[in-house]
Short mmCIF file of N, CA and C and ligand atoms in Angstrom, two decimals:
data_model
loop_
_atom_site.label_atom_id
_atom_site.label_comp_id
_atom_site.label_asym_id
_atom_site.label_seq_id
_atom_site.Cartn_x
_atom_site.Cartn_y
_atom_site.Cartn_z
N MET A 3 138.46 83.95 131.70
CA MET A 3 137.72 84.54 130.56
C MET A 3 137.73 86.06 130.68
N TYR A 4 138.21 86.69 129.63
CA TYR A 4 138.28 88.16 129.60
C TYR A 4 137.34 88.69 128.53
N ARG A 5 136.79 89.87 128.79
CA ARG A 5 135.92 90.54 127.81
C ARG A 5 136.32 92.01 127.76
N ILE A 6 136.39 92.57 126.55
CA ILE A 6 136.75 93.98 126.38
C ILE A 6 135.55 94.74 125.85
N GLY A 7 135.43 96.01 126.23
CA GLY A 7 134.33 96.84 125.72
C GLY A 7 134.79 98.26 125.52
N GLN A 8 134.14 98.94 124.57
CA GLN A 8 134.46 100.35 124.36
C GLN A 8 133.16 101.15 124.31
N GLY A 9 133.26 102.42 124.72
CA GLY A 9 132.08 103.29 124.71
C GLY A 9 132.45 104.69 124.26
N PHE A 10 131.46 105.38 123.72
CA PHE A 10 131.66 106.76 123.23
C PHE A 10 130.38 107.53 123.50
N ASP A 11 130.51 108.81 123.88
CA ASP A 11 129.31 109.63 124.06
C ASP A 11 129.65 111.10 123.83
N VAL A 12 128.62 111.86 123.48
CA VAL A 12 128.73 113.31 123.27
C VAL A 12 127.52 113.97 123.93
N HIS A 13 127.74 115.08 124.59
CA HIS A 13 126.62 115.94 125.01
C HIS A 13 126.94 117.39 124.67
N ARG A 14 125.87 118.12 124.40
CA ARG A 14 125.97 119.53 124.02
C ARG A 14 126.19 120.40 125.26
N LEU A 15 127.04 121.42 125.13
CA LEU A 15 127.27 122.40 126.20
C LEU A 15 126.30 123.57 126.04
N VAL A 16 125.59 123.89 127.11
CA VAL A 16 124.62 124.99 127.07
C VAL A 16 124.70 125.81 128.37
N PRO A 17 124.24 127.06 128.34
CA PRO A 17 124.14 127.84 129.58
C PRO A 17 123.02 127.29 130.46
N GLY A 18 123.11 127.55 131.75
CA GLY A 18 122.00 127.22 132.65
C GLY A 18 121.93 125.77 133.07
N ARG A 19 122.99 125.00 132.82
CA ARG A 19 123.03 123.61 133.27
C ARG A 19 124.30 123.40 134.10
N GLU A 20 124.23 122.45 135.05
CA GLU A 20 125.42 122.08 135.81
C GLU A 20 126.32 121.21 134.95
N LEU A 21 127.62 121.28 135.22
CA LEU A 21 128.58 120.45 134.49
C LEU A 21 129.06 119.31 135.39
N TRP A 22 128.62 118.10 135.05
CA TRP A 22 129.02 116.90 135.79
C TRP A 22 129.90 116.03 134.91
N LEU A 23 131.06 115.64 135.42
CA LEU A 23 131.97 114.76 134.69
C LEU A 23 132.57 113.74 135.66
N CYS A 24 132.50 112.47 135.30
CA CYS A 24 133.02 111.39 136.16
C CYS A 24 132.48 111.49 137.58
N GLY A 25 131.22 111.90 137.68
CA GLY A 25 130.55 111.88 138.99
C GLY A 25 130.79 113.07 139.88
N ILE A 26 131.55 114.05 139.40
CA ILE A 26 131.73 115.25 140.22
C ILE A 26 131.28 116.49 139.45
N LYS A 27 130.90 117.51 140.22
CA LYS A 27 130.40 118.75 139.61
C LYS A 27 131.55 119.73 139.48
N LEU A 28 131.72 120.26 138.27
CA LEU A 28 132.78 121.23 138.01
C LEU A 28 132.18 122.63 137.91
N GLU A 29 132.92 123.62 138.37
CA GLU A 29 132.49 125.01 138.22
C GLU A 29 132.78 125.46 136.79
N HIS A 30 131.71 125.86 136.08
CA HIS A 30 131.88 126.29 134.69
C HIS A 30 130.63 127.07 134.30
N GLU A 31 130.77 127.99 133.35
CA GLU A 31 129.60 128.80 132.98
C GLU A 31 128.63 128.04 132.07
N LEU A 32 129.08 126.91 131.55
CA LEU A 32 128.22 126.06 130.71
C LEU A 32 128.10 124.68 131.35
N GLY A 33 127.02 123.99 131.02
CA GLY A 33 126.85 122.62 131.50
C GLY A 33 126.38 121.74 130.35
N LEU A 34 126.37 120.43 130.60
CA LEU A 34 125.97 119.51 129.53
C LEU A 34 124.47 119.27 129.55
N LEU A 35 123.90 119.29 128.35
CA LEU A 35 122.45 119.12 128.17
C LEU A 35 122.12 117.64 128.02
N GLY A 36 121.08 117.20 128.71
CA GLY A 36 120.66 115.80 128.57
C GLY A 36 119.48 115.51 129.46
N HIS A 37 118.92 114.33 129.27
CA HIS A 37 117.75 113.90 130.06
C HIS A 37 118.17 113.62 131.50
N SER A 38 119.37 113.01 131.65
CA SER A 38 119.95 112.77 132.98
C SER A 38 120.79 113.99 133.34
N ASP A 39 121.75 113.81 134.25
CA ASP A 39 122.69 114.91 134.54
C ASP A 39 123.69 115.09 133.40
N ALA A 40 123.63 114.23 132.39
CA ALA A 40 124.42 114.34 131.15
C ALA A 40 125.92 114.17 131.38
N ASP A 41 126.26 113.34 132.37
CA ASP A 41 127.67 113.05 132.65
C ASP A 41 128.22 112.18 131.52
N VAL A 42 128.79 112.84 130.54
CA VAL A 42 129.20 112.19 129.29
C VAL A 42 130.25 111.11 129.53
N ALA A 43 131.11 111.32 130.53
CA ALA A 43 132.18 110.35 130.79
C ALA A 43 131.60 109.07 131.40
N ILE A 44 130.69 109.22 132.34
CA ILE A 44 130.06 108.03 132.93
C ILE A 44 129.23 107.31 131.87
N HIS A 45 128.59 108.04 130.97
CA HIS A 45 127.80 107.37 129.93
C HIS A 45 128.70 106.55 129.00
N ALA A 46 129.84 107.10 128.63
CA ALA A 46 130.77 106.33 127.79
C ALA A 46 131.26 105.10 128.54
N LEU A 47 131.52 105.27 129.83
CA LEU A 47 131.98 104.14 130.66
C LEU A 47 130.90 103.06 130.75
N CYS A 48 129.65 103.47 130.97
CA CYS A 48 128.55 102.50 131.04
C CYS A 48 128.43 101.74 129.72
N ASP A 49 128.55 102.43 128.62
CA ASP A 49 128.44 101.76 127.32
C ASP A 49 129.60 100.78 127.11
N ALA A 50 130.78 101.12 127.61
CA ALA A 50 131.91 100.20 127.50
C ALA A 50 131.66 98.94 128.34
N LEU A 51 131.15 99.14 129.54
CA LEU A 51 130.86 97.99 130.43
C LEU A 51 129.79 97.09 129.81
N LEU A 52 128.72 97.71 129.33
CA LEU A 52 127.64 96.94 128.71
C LEU A 52 128.14 96.24 127.45
N GLY A 53 128.93 96.96 126.66
CA GLY A 53 129.44 96.40 125.42
C GLY A 53 130.33 95.19 125.66
N ALA A 54 131.09 95.21 126.75
CA ALA A 54 132.00 94.11 127.04
C ALA A 54 131.25 92.79 127.19
N LEU A 55 130.01 92.86 127.70
CA LEU A 55 129.23 91.63 127.89
C LEU A 55 128.07 91.54 126.90
N SER A 56 128.16 92.31 125.80
CA SER A 56 127.12 92.30 124.76
C SER A 56 125.73 92.54 125.35
N LEU A 57 125.65 93.56 126.22
CA LEU A 57 124.38 93.87 126.90
C LEU A 57 123.74 95.15 126.34
N ARG A 58 123.87 95.36 125.04
CA ARG A 58 123.29 96.54 124.39
C ARG A 58 123.96 97.82 124.90
N ASP A 59 123.15 98.92 125.07
CA ASP A 59 123.75 100.20 125.45
C ASP A 59 122.90 100.90 126.51
N ILE A 60 123.42 102.02 126.95
CA ILE A 60 122.81 102.73 128.08
C ILE A 60 121.40 103.21 127.73
N GLY A 61 121.19 103.60 126.47
CA GLY A 61 119.86 104.05 126.05
C GLY A 61 118.83 102.93 126.06
N TYR A 62 119.30 101.70 125.87
CA TYR A 62 118.42 100.54 125.91
C TYR A 62 117.95 100.27 127.34
N HIS A 63 118.88 100.38 128.29
CA HIS A 63 118.55 100.08 129.69
C HIS A 63 117.87 101.24 130.40
N PHE A 64 118.23 102.48 130.02
CA PHE A 64 117.71 103.68 130.69
C PHE A 64 117.21 104.67 129.64
N PRO A 65 116.06 104.40 129.01
CA PRO A 65 115.60 105.24 127.89
C PRO A 65 115.33 106.69 128.30
N ASP A 66 115.72 107.62 127.41
CA ASP A 66 115.55 109.04 127.76
C ASP A 66 114.10 109.49 127.62
N THR A 67 113.22 108.55 127.26
CA THR A 67 111.79 108.86 127.25
C THR A 67 111.14 108.49 128.60
N ASP A 68 111.94 107.85 129.49
CA ASP A 68 111.40 107.38 130.77
C ASP A 68 111.57 108.47 131.83
N PRO A 69 110.45 108.98 132.38
CA PRO A 69 110.56 110.07 133.36
C PRO A 69 111.34 109.68 134.61
N ARG A 70 111.49 108.37 134.87
CA ARG A 70 112.28 107.94 136.05
C ARG A 70 113.72 108.41 135.96
N TYR A 71 114.20 108.61 134.74
CA TYR A 71 115.62 108.94 134.57
C TYR A 71 115.84 110.43 134.34
N LYS A 72 114.78 111.23 134.43
CA LYS A 72 114.92 112.67 134.20
C LYS A 72 115.77 113.28 135.32
N GLY A 73 116.87 113.92 134.94
CA GLY A 73 117.75 114.58 135.90
C GLY A 73 118.51 113.62 136.79
N ILE A 74 118.49 112.32 136.47
CA ILE A 74 119.11 111.34 137.36
C ILE A 74 120.63 111.52 137.41
N ASP A 75 121.17 111.28 138.59
CA ASP A 75 122.61 111.28 138.82
C ASP A 75 123.19 110.07 138.08
N SER A 76 124.10 110.30 137.15
CA SER A 76 124.63 109.20 136.34
C SER A 76 125.39 108.18 137.19
N LYS A 77 125.81 108.57 138.39
CA LYS A 77 126.45 107.60 139.29
C LYS A 77 125.49 106.46 139.58
N LYS A 78 124.18 106.78 139.65
CA LYS A 78 123.19 105.72 139.88
C LYS A 78 123.10 104.79 138.67
N LEU A 79 123.23 105.35 137.48
CA LEU A 79 123.21 104.51 136.27
C LEU A 79 124.42 103.57 136.27
N LEU A 80 125.58 104.11 136.66
CA LEU A 80 126.79 103.28 136.70
C LEU A 80 126.62 102.15 137.73
N SER A 81 126.02 102.48 138.86
CA SER A 81 125.79 101.44 139.88
C SER A 81 124.87 100.35 139.34
N GLU A 82 123.85 100.75 138.60
CA GLU A 82 122.93 99.77 138.02
C GLU A 82 123.65 98.90 136.99
N VAL A 83 124.48 99.53 136.16
CA VAL A 83 125.23 98.78 135.16
C VAL A 83 126.18 97.79 135.86
N MET A 84 126.81 98.23 136.94
CA MET A 84 127.73 97.33 137.67
C MET A 84 127.00 96.12 138.24
N LYS A 85 125.72 96.32 138.62
CA LYS A 85 124.94 95.16 139.10
C LYS A 85 124.79 94.12 137.99
N LEU A 86 124.59 94.59 136.76
CA LEU A 86 124.49 93.67 135.62
C LEU A 86 125.81 92.92 135.41
N ILE A 87 126.91 93.65 135.57
CA ILE A 87 128.24 93.07 135.33
C ILE A 87 128.55 92.03 136.42
N THR A 88 128.40 92.43 137.67
CA THR A 88 128.73 91.50 138.77
C THR A 88 127.72 90.35 138.80
N GLY A 89 126.47 90.64 138.41
CA GLY A 89 125.45 89.59 138.37
C GLY A 89 125.79 88.48 137.38
N ARG A 90 126.59 88.81 136.38
CA ARG A 90 127.04 87.80 135.42
C ARG A 90 128.40 87.23 135.79
N GLY A 91 128.88 87.60 136.98
CA GLY A 91 130.11 86.98 137.49
C GLY A 91 131.39 87.62 137.00
N TYR A 92 131.33 88.88 136.59
CA TYR A 92 132.54 89.55 136.10
C TYR A 92 132.98 90.66 137.05
N GLU A 93 134.29 90.94 137.03
CA GLU A 93 134.83 92.07 137.78
C GLU A 93 135.70 92.92 136.85
N ILE A 94 135.97 94.13 137.31
CA ILE A 94 136.80 95.05 136.53
C ILE A 94 138.26 94.63 136.58
N VAL A 95 138.91 94.57 135.44
CA VAL A 95 140.37 94.48 135.41
C VAL A 95 140.91 95.90 135.40
N ASN A 96 140.54 96.66 134.38
CA ASN A 96 140.89 98.09 134.36
C ASN A 96 139.98 98.84 133.41
N VAL A 97 139.97 100.16 133.59
CA VAL A 97 139.11 101.08 132.86
C VAL A 97 139.98 102.24 132.40
N ASP A 98 139.80 102.69 131.17
CA ASP A 98 140.57 103.84 130.68
C ASP A 98 139.61 104.79 129.96
N ILE A 99 139.53 106.02 130.47
CA ILE A 99 138.57 107.01 129.95
C ILE A 99 139.32 108.21 129.40
N THR A 100 138.88 108.72 128.26
CA THR A 100 139.42 109.98 127.73
C THR A 100 138.29 110.97 127.55
N ILE A 101 138.43 112.15 128.15
CA ILE A 101 137.44 113.23 128.01
C ILE A 101 138.04 114.27 127.06
N CYS A 102 137.27 114.67 126.03
CA CYS A 102 137.72 115.70 125.10
C CYS A 102 136.95 116.98 125.38
N ALA A 103 137.64 117.97 125.90
CA ALA A 103 136.99 119.24 126.25
C ALA A 103 138.01 120.37 126.14
N GLU A 104 137.59 121.46 125.53
CA GLU A 104 138.49 122.62 125.43
C GLU A 104 138.63 123.29 126.80
N ARG A 105 137.52 123.42 127.49
CA ARG A 105 137.45 123.99 128.83
C ARG A 105 136.32 123.29 129.58
N PRO A 106 136.26 123.31 130.89
CA PRO A 106 137.28 123.81 131.81
C PRO A 106 138.45 122.84 131.92
N LYS A 107 139.46 123.21 132.66
CA LYS A 107 140.60 122.32 132.91
C LYS A 107 140.12 121.12 133.72
N ILE A 108 140.39 119.93 133.21
CA ILE A 108 139.94 118.70 133.87
C ILE A 108 141.04 118.18 134.82
N ASN A 109 142.28 118.40 134.45
CA ASN A 109 143.39 117.76 135.17
C ASN A 109 143.38 117.95 136.69
N PRO A 110 143.02 119.14 137.21
CA PRO A 110 143.03 119.28 138.68
C PRO A 110 142.03 118.37 139.39
N HIS A 111 141.08 117.81 138.66
CA HIS A 111 139.99 117.03 139.27
C HIS A 111 140.16 115.52 139.08
N ILE A 112 141.21 115.12 138.39
CA ILE A 112 141.32 113.72 137.98
C ILE A 112 141.44 112.76 139.16
N GLY A 113 142.15 113.17 140.21
CA GLY A 113 142.29 112.31 141.38
C GLY A 113 140.94 111.99 142.00
N LYS A 114 140.13 113.04 142.15
CA LYS A 114 138.80 112.85 142.76
C LYS A 114 137.90 112.02 141.84
N MET A 115 137.95 112.32 140.55
CA MET A 115 137.14 111.55 139.58
C MET A 115 137.47 110.06 139.66
N THR A 116 138.77 109.77 139.68
CA THR A 116 139.23 108.39 139.74
C THR A 116 138.70 107.70 140.99
N ASP A 117 138.78 108.39 142.13
CA ASP A 117 138.31 107.81 143.39
C ASP A 117 136.81 107.53 143.35
N VAL A 118 136.04 108.48 142.80
CA VAL A 118 134.57 108.31 142.73
C VAL A 118 134.22 107.10 141.87
N LEU A 119 134.83 107.02 140.69
CA LEU A 119 134.51 105.91 139.79
C LEU A 119 134.96 104.57 140.36
N ALA A 120 136.14 104.54 140.97
CA ALA A 120 136.64 103.29 141.56
C ALA A 120 135.68 102.81 142.65
N GLY A 121 135.20 103.75 143.47
CA GLY A 121 134.25 103.39 144.53
C GLY A 121 132.98 102.79 143.95
N LEU A 122 132.46 103.40 142.91
CA LEU A 122 131.20 102.92 142.31
C LEU A 122 131.39 101.55 141.65
N MET A 123 132.59 101.27 141.18
CA MET A 123 132.84 100.01 140.49
C MET A 123 133.48 98.97 141.41
N CYS A 124 133.65 99.31 142.70
CA CYS A 124 134.24 98.39 143.68
C CYS A 124 135.58 97.85 143.19
N THR A 125 136.43 98.75 142.73
CA THR A 125 137.77 98.35 142.28
C THR A 125 138.76 99.36 142.83
N ASP A 126 140.06 99.02 142.76
CA ASP A 126 141.09 99.94 143.24
C ASP A 126 141.21 101.14 142.30
N ALA A 127 141.55 102.28 142.87
CA ALA A 127 141.74 103.48 142.05
C ALA A 127 142.84 103.25 141.00
N GLY A 128 143.77 102.36 141.30
CA GLY A 128 144.84 102.06 140.35
C GLY A 128 144.35 101.35 139.10
N ASN A 129 143.11 100.86 139.14
CA ASN A 129 142.53 100.21 137.96
C ASN A 129 141.72 101.17 137.10
N VAL A 130 141.65 102.43 137.53
CA VAL A 130 140.81 103.41 136.84
C VAL A 130 141.68 104.56 136.34
N SER A 131 141.68 104.75 135.04
CA SER A 131 142.44 105.85 134.43
C SER A 131 141.46 106.86 133.84
N VAL A 132 141.61 108.12 134.22
CA VAL A 132 140.83 109.20 133.61
C VAL A 132 141.83 110.16 132.98
N LYS A 133 141.67 110.40 131.68
CA LYS A 133 142.56 111.30 130.96
C LYS A 133 141.72 112.39 130.31
N ALA A 134 142.37 113.53 130.05
CA ALA A 134 141.65 114.62 129.39
C ALA A 134 142.52 115.21 128.30
N THR A 135 141.87 115.64 127.25
CA THR A 135 142.60 116.30 126.17
C THR A 135 141.71 117.39 125.57
N THR A 136 142.33 118.41 125.02
CA THR A 136 141.58 119.33 124.17
C THR A 136 141.63 118.75 122.76
N THR A 137 140.91 119.37 121.84
CA THR A 137 141.08 118.97 120.44
C THR A 137 141.67 120.14 119.65
N GLU A 138 142.55 120.90 120.37
CA GLU A 138 143.29 122.00 119.72
C GLU A 138 142.36 122.98 119.02
N LYS A 139 141.22 123.26 119.68
CA LYS A 139 140.21 124.21 119.18
C LYS A 139 139.55 123.75 117.87
N LEU A 140 139.77 122.50 117.50
CA LEU A 140 139.16 121.97 116.26
C LEU A 140 137.86 121.23 116.57
N GLY A 141 136.91 121.29 115.64
CA GLY A 141 135.69 120.52 115.75
C GLY A 141 134.75 121.06 116.83
N PHE A 142 133.68 120.28 117.11
CA PHE A 142 132.66 120.80 118.04
C PHE A 142 133.18 120.90 119.46
N THR A 143 134.10 120.01 119.84
CA THR A 143 134.66 120.15 121.20
C THR A 143 135.57 121.37 121.26
N GLY A 144 136.31 121.58 120.19
CA GLY A 144 137.21 122.73 120.14
C GLY A 144 136.46 124.06 120.17
N ARG A 145 135.27 124.07 119.55
CA ARG A 145 134.44 125.28 119.56
C ARG A 145 133.62 125.40 120.84
N GLU A 146 133.79 124.46 121.75
CA GLU A 146 133.07 124.43 123.04
C GLU A 146 131.57 124.32 122.85
N GLU A 147 131.18 123.61 121.79
CA GLU A 147 129.75 123.32 121.57
C GLU A 147 129.33 122.06 122.33
N GLY A 148 130.30 121.26 122.70
CA GLY A 148 130.00 120.03 123.41
C GLY A 148 131.25 119.40 123.99
N ILE A 149 131.03 118.32 124.72
CA ILE A 149 132.13 117.53 125.28
C ILE A 149 131.91 116.08 124.86
N SER A 150 132.98 115.40 124.48
CA SER A 150 132.87 113.98 124.13
C SER A 150 133.75 113.17 125.08
N ALA A 151 133.44 111.89 125.16
CA ALA A 151 134.23 111.00 126.03
C ALA A 151 134.30 109.61 125.41
N TYR A 152 135.43 108.98 125.59
CA TYR A 152 135.68 107.60 125.14
C TYR A 152 136.04 106.76 126.37
N ALA A 153 135.65 105.49 126.35
CA ALA A 153 136.04 104.60 127.44
C ALA A 153 136.33 103.21 126.90
N VAL A 154 137.31 102.58 127.49
CA VAL A 154 137.63 101.18 127.21
C VAL A 154 137.68 100.46 128.55
N VAL A 155 137.09 99.26 128.61
CA VAL A 155 137.15 98.48 129.85
C VAL A 155 137.58 97.06 129.53
N LEU A 156 138.25 96.44 130.50
CA LEU A 156 138.53 95.00 130.43
C LEU A 156 137.91 94.36 131.67
N LEU A 157 137.13 93.30 131.43
CA LEU A 157 136.48 92.57 132.51
C LEU A 157 137.05 91.16 132.58
N ARG A 158 137.00 90.59 133.80
CA ARG A 158 137.49 89.23 134.01
C ARG A 158 136.42 88.44 134.73
N LYS A 159 136.21 87.20 134.29
CA LYS A 159 135.25 86.33 134.98
C LYS A 159 135.85 85.92 136.32
N ILE A 160 135.07 86.11 137.37
CA ILE A 160 135.57 85.79 138.72
C ILE A 160 135.60 84.27 138.91
MG1 MG B 175 124.80 110.36 127.11
#
């Protein structure tokens, strides 16, 4: 039995915040604004995982009105989501993530991002794809007002 899920997320770029993407901190003069660490890529991934098993979305499980999640490391949210997935007897087949950002350059960090996510999901790094694209200076990502991320996952019943 296979299940597919997709996720999408956006966070605003602002001064005075750290920039976290796929569980690692990038050096940049702007960071993503949010109740958690605002790791937009992990949030899209969590929504894809939840969506695959019709388990609602990340905001349902971790509401941004709950002080427990203020400033939380999104890696912890991904670990919690994985407990729901494995608890229902599913494992990762593969994951494919696309980050849309004009800056900073994501490509030098993709190996590390892949390793971090694979570790959190207890799967091989070969099952985790992280891609990055600009939007050719078009739209809110192109104007560096925010960063968006898309994720698709395939799960298999163990
Ligand atoms: Mg989010």
